[in-house]
PDB file of C-alpha atoms in Angstrom:
ATOM      1  CA  MET A   1     -27.086  -3.162  -7.077  1.00 77.00           C
ATOM      2  CA  ARG A   2     -25.654  -4.742  -4.341  1.00 91.00           C
ATOM      3  CA  PRO A   3     -25.388  -2.232  -1.220  1.00 91.00           C
ATOM      4  CA  LEU A   4     -21.542  -2.455  -1.591  1.00 92.00           C
ATOM      5  CA  LEU A   5     -21.113  -1.006  -4.830  1.00 95.00           C
ATOM      6  CA  ARG A   6     -24.252   1.352  -4.136  1.00 94.00           C
ATOM      7  CA  GLU A   7     -21.899   2.554  -1.235  1.00 92.00           C
ATOM      8  CA  ALA A   8     -19.061   2.908  -3.554  1.00 94.00           C
ATOM      9  CA  VAL A   9     -20.936   4.585  -5.962  1.00 96.00           C
ATOM     10  CA  GLU A  10     -22.529   7.460  -3.667  1.00 95.00           C
ATOM     11  CA  THR A  11     -19.009   7.852  -2.350  1.00 94.00           C
ATOM     12  CA  THR A  12     -17.638   8.390  -5.443  1.00 96.00           C
ATOM     13  CA  LEU A  13     -20.051  10.590  -6.634  1.00 96.00           C
ATOM     14  CA  LEU A  14     -20.084  12.709  -3.729  1.00 95.00           C
ATOM     15  CA  LEU A  15     -16.007  12.786  -4.258  1.00 95.00           C
ATOM     16  CA  LEU A  16     -16.417  13.581  -7.438  1.00 96.00           C
ATOM     17  CA  GLY A  17     -19.557  16.372  -7.177  1.00 95.00           C
ATOM     18  CA  PRO A  18     -17.299  19.590  -6.730  1.00 95.00           C
ATOM     19  CA  PHE A  19     -15.741  18.632  -9.985  1.00 96.00           C
ATOM     20  CA  CYS A  20     -18.442  17.752 -12.298  1.00 96.00           C
ATOM     21  CA  PRO A  21     -21.517  18.829 -10.479  1.00 96.00           C
ATOM     22  CA  HIS A  22     -23.404  18.377 -13.704  1.00 96.00           C
ATOM     23  CA  VAL A  23     -22.833  14.986 -14.507  1.00 96.00           C
ATOM     24  CA  THR A  24     -22.899  13.749 -10.936  1.00 96.00           C
ATOM     25  CA  GLU A  25     -26.264  15.352  -9.895  1.00 96.00           C
ATOM     26  CA  GLU A  26     -28.024  13.920 -12.727  1.00 96.00           C
ATOM     27  CA  LEU A  27     -26.217  10.268 -11.819  1.00 96.00           C
ATOM     28  CA  TRP A  28     -27.272  10.546  -8.904  1.00 96.00           C
ATOM     29  CA  ALA A  29     -30.424  11.628  -9.868  1.00 96.00           C
ATOM     30  CA  GLN A  30     -30.175   7.933 -11.299  1.00 96.00           C
ATOM     31  CA  LEU A  31     -29.692   6.330  -8.433  1.00 95.00           C
ATOM     32  CA  GLY A  32     -32.983   7.034  -7.080  1.00 94.00           C
ATOM     33  CA  HIS A  33     -32.226  10.257  -4.541  1.00 94.00           C
ATOM     34  CA  GLU A  34     -34.697  13.077  -5.204  1.00 94.00           C
ATOM     35  CA  GLU A  35     -32.672  15.583  -2.897  1.00 94.00           C
ATOM     36  CA  SER A  36     -29.478  17.304  -4.217  1.00 95.00           C
ATOM     37  CA  LEU A  37     -26.189  15.521  -4.133  1.00 93.00           C
ATOM     38  CA  PHE A  38     -24.965  19.029  -2.778  1.00 94.00           C
ATOM     39  CA  LEU A  39     -27.208  18.369   0.471  1.00 93.00           C
ATOM     40  CA  HIS A  40     -25.102  15.232   1.906  1.00 91.00           C
ATOM     41  CA  ARG A  41     -22.815  15.446   4.381  1.00 92.00           C
ATOM     42  CA  TRP A  42     -18.975  14.871   2.493  1.00 89.00           C
ATOM     43  CA  PRO A  43     -17.534  11.146   3.211  1.00 89.00           C
ATOM     44  CA  GLU A  44     -15.858  10.458   6.757  1.00 89.00           C
ATOM     45  CA  VAL A  45     -12.631   8.711   6.763  1.00 87.00           C
ATOM     46  CA  ASP A  46     -12.506   5.468   8.978  1.00 86.00           C
ATOM     47  CA  PRO A  47      -9.031   5.197  10.440  1.00 88.00           C
ATOM     48  CA  THR A  48      -9.393   1.839  11.037  1.00 85.00           C
ATOM     49  CA  ALA A  49      -9.366   1.138   7.097  1.00 80.00           C
ATOM     50  CA  LEU A  50      -6.259   3.072   6.765  1.00 82.00           C
ATOM     51  CA  ALA A  51      -3.917   1.145   9.083  1.00 84.00           C
ATOM     52  CA  LYS A  52      -1.529  -1.127   7.972  1.00 86.00           C
ATOM     53  CA  SER A  53      -0.481  -4.276   9.847  1.00 90.00           C
ATOM     54  CA  GLU A  54       1.928  -5.622   6.353  1.00 93.00           C
ATOM     55  CA  VAL A  55       3.898  -3.679   4.218  1.00 94.00           C
ATOM     56  CA  THR A  56       6.249  -4.862   1.213  1.00 96.00           C
ATOM     57  CA  VAL A  57      10.085  -4.414   1.942  1.00 96.00           C
ATOM     58  CA  ILE A  58      12.549  -4.247  -0.935  1.00 97.00           C
ATOM     59  CA  VAL A  59      15.693  -6.379  -0.220  1.00 97.00           C
ATOM     60  CA  GLN A  60      18.628  -5.006  -2.681  1.00 97.00           C
ATOM     61  CA  VAL A  61      21.944  -6.513  -3.406  1.00 96.00           C
ATOM     62  CA  ASP A  62      24.747  -4.143  -3.821  1.00 94.00           C
ATOM     63  CA  GLY A  63      22.054  -1.645  -5.329  1.00 92.00           C
ATOM     64  CA  LYS A  64      20.240  -4.087  -7.295  1.00 95.00           C
ATOM     65  CA  VAL A  65      16.530  -5.088  -6.507  1.00 97.00           C
ATOM     66  CA  ARG A  66      16.440  -8.889  -6.366  1.00 96.00           C
ATOM     67  CA  SER A  67      13.255  -9.669  -4.187  1.00 96.00           C
ATOM     68  CA  ARG A  68      10.668  -8.184  -1.672  1.00 97.00           C
ATOM     69  CA  LEU A  69       9.145  -9.605   1.113  1.00 95.00           C
ATOM     70  CA  THR A  70       5.725  -8.609   3.085  1.00 95.00           C
ATOM     71  CA  VAL A  71       6.266  -8.156   6.809  1.00 95.00           C
ATOM     72  CA  ASP A  72       4.594  -7.306  10.088  1.00 94.00           C
ATOM     73  CA  VAL A  73       4.735  -3.438  10.328  1.00 92.00           C
ATOM     74  CA  ASP A  74       6.528  -3.787  13.858  1.00 91.00           C
ATOM     75  CA  ALA A  75       8.856  -6.291  13.043  1.00 93.00           C
ATOM     76  CA  SER A  76      12.308  -5.880  14.246  1.00 94.00           C
ATOM     77  CA  GLU A  77      15.261  -4.641  12.503  1.00 94.00           C
ATOM     78  CA  ASP A  78      17.056  -7.677  13.125  1.00 95.00           C
ATOM     79  CA  ASP A  79      14.409 -10.226  11.930  1.00 95.00           C
ATOM     80  CA  VAL A  80      13.717  -8.439   8.581  1.00 95.00           C
ATOM     81  CA  ARG A  81      17.648  -8.418   8.122  1.00 95.00           C
ATOM     82  CA  ARG A  82      17.432 -12.233   9.363  1.00 95.00           C
ATOM     83  CA  LEU A  83      14.408 -12.833   6.496  1.00 95.00           C
ATOM     84  CA  ALA A  84      16.523 -10.601   3.670  1.00 96.00           C
ATOM     85  CA  LEU A  85      19.349 -13.085   4.417  1.00 94.00           C
ATOM     86  CA  ALA A  86      17.499 -15.983   4.302  1.00 95.00           C
ATOM     87  CA  ASP A  87      15.575 -14.832   1.052  1.00 95.00           C
ATOM     88  CA  ASP A  88      15.350 -17.601  -1.358  1.00 95.00           C
ATOM     89  CA  ARG A  89      15.864 -15.061  -4.348  1.00 95.00           C
ATOM     90  CA  VAL A  90      19.019 -13.353  -2.267  1.00 94.00           C
ATOM     91  CA  ARG A  91      20.902 -16.144  -1.223  1.00 94.00           C
ATOM     92  CA  PRO A  92      22.595 -17.253  -4.272  1.00 93.00           C
ATOM     93  CA  TRP A  93      23.451 -12.985  -4.417  1.00 90.00           C
ATOM     94  CA  VAL A  94      25.291 -13.599  -0.867  1.00 90.00           C
ATOM     95  CA  ALA A  95      26.808 -17.016  -0.987  1.00 90.00           C
ATOM     96  CA  THR A  96      29.349 -16.443  -3.457  1.00 88.00           C
ATOM     97  CA  HIS A  97      30.087 -12.722  -1.880  1.00 88.00           C
ATOM     98  CA  GLU A  98      31.093 -12.181   1.846  1.00 91.00           C
ATOM     99  CA  VAL A  99      28.545  -9.615   3.137  1.00 93.00           C
ATOM    100  CA  ALA A 100      30.079  -5.993   3.986  1.00 94.00           C
ATOM    101  CA  ARG A 101      26.916  -4.447   5.205  1.00 95.00           C
ATOM    102  CA  VAL A 102      23.080  -4.813   5.717  1.00 95.00           C
ATOM    103  CA  VAL A 103      21.219  -1.305   5.630  1.00 95.00           C
ATOM    104  CA  VAL A 104      18.145  -1.519   6.626  1.00 95.00           C
ATOM    105  CA  VAL A 105      15.155   0.778   6.409  1.00 95.00           C
ATOM    106  CA  PRO A 106      12.258   0.458   8.298  1.00 93.00           C
ATOM    107  CA  ASN A 107       9.080  -0.864   6.678  1.00 93.00           C
ATOM    108  CA  ARG A 108      10.781   0.594   3.594  1.00 95.00           C
ATOM    109  CA  LEU A 109      14.051  -1.163   2.452  1.00 96.00           C
ATOM    110  CA  VAL A 110      16.945  -3.584   2.983  1.00 97.00           C
ATOM    111  CA  ASN A 111      20.438  -3.226   1.491  1.00 97.00           C
ATOM    112  CA  ILE A 112      22.556  -6.031   1.221  1.00 96.00           C
ATOM    113  CA  VAL A 113      26.395  -4.660   0.394  1.00 96.00           C
ATOM    114  CA  THR A 114      28.926  -7.186  -0.795  1.00 94.00           C
ATOM    115  CA  ARG A 115      32.614  -7.327  -0.829  1.00 90.00           C
ATOM    116  CA  ARG A 116      33.802  -8.972  -4.238  1.00 76.00           C
TER     117      ARG A 116
END
């Protein structure tokens, strides 16, 4: 078994151990461990793996989803607004109407409101 796959299976068994101890003990033994699964430490969190550098932002025109953008987490509201208005899938919806407002919810949503 490849090392990365083995680590993933072992971590999964450690996490499932409290919920189904009999099955996980058997699978742990099948992996070649002689000591009990419950003698091992709980897996530790790697904070760097949880950090996001990019997020997907939904772009709505008049309340309907028209596009999705991938932007940096620390992108400014003005940059996100410009990207949303310049998006090829959004442009046809705002080209024929006057843009009344652009609401930006950081790292989540851009809502473009038009006047008809």
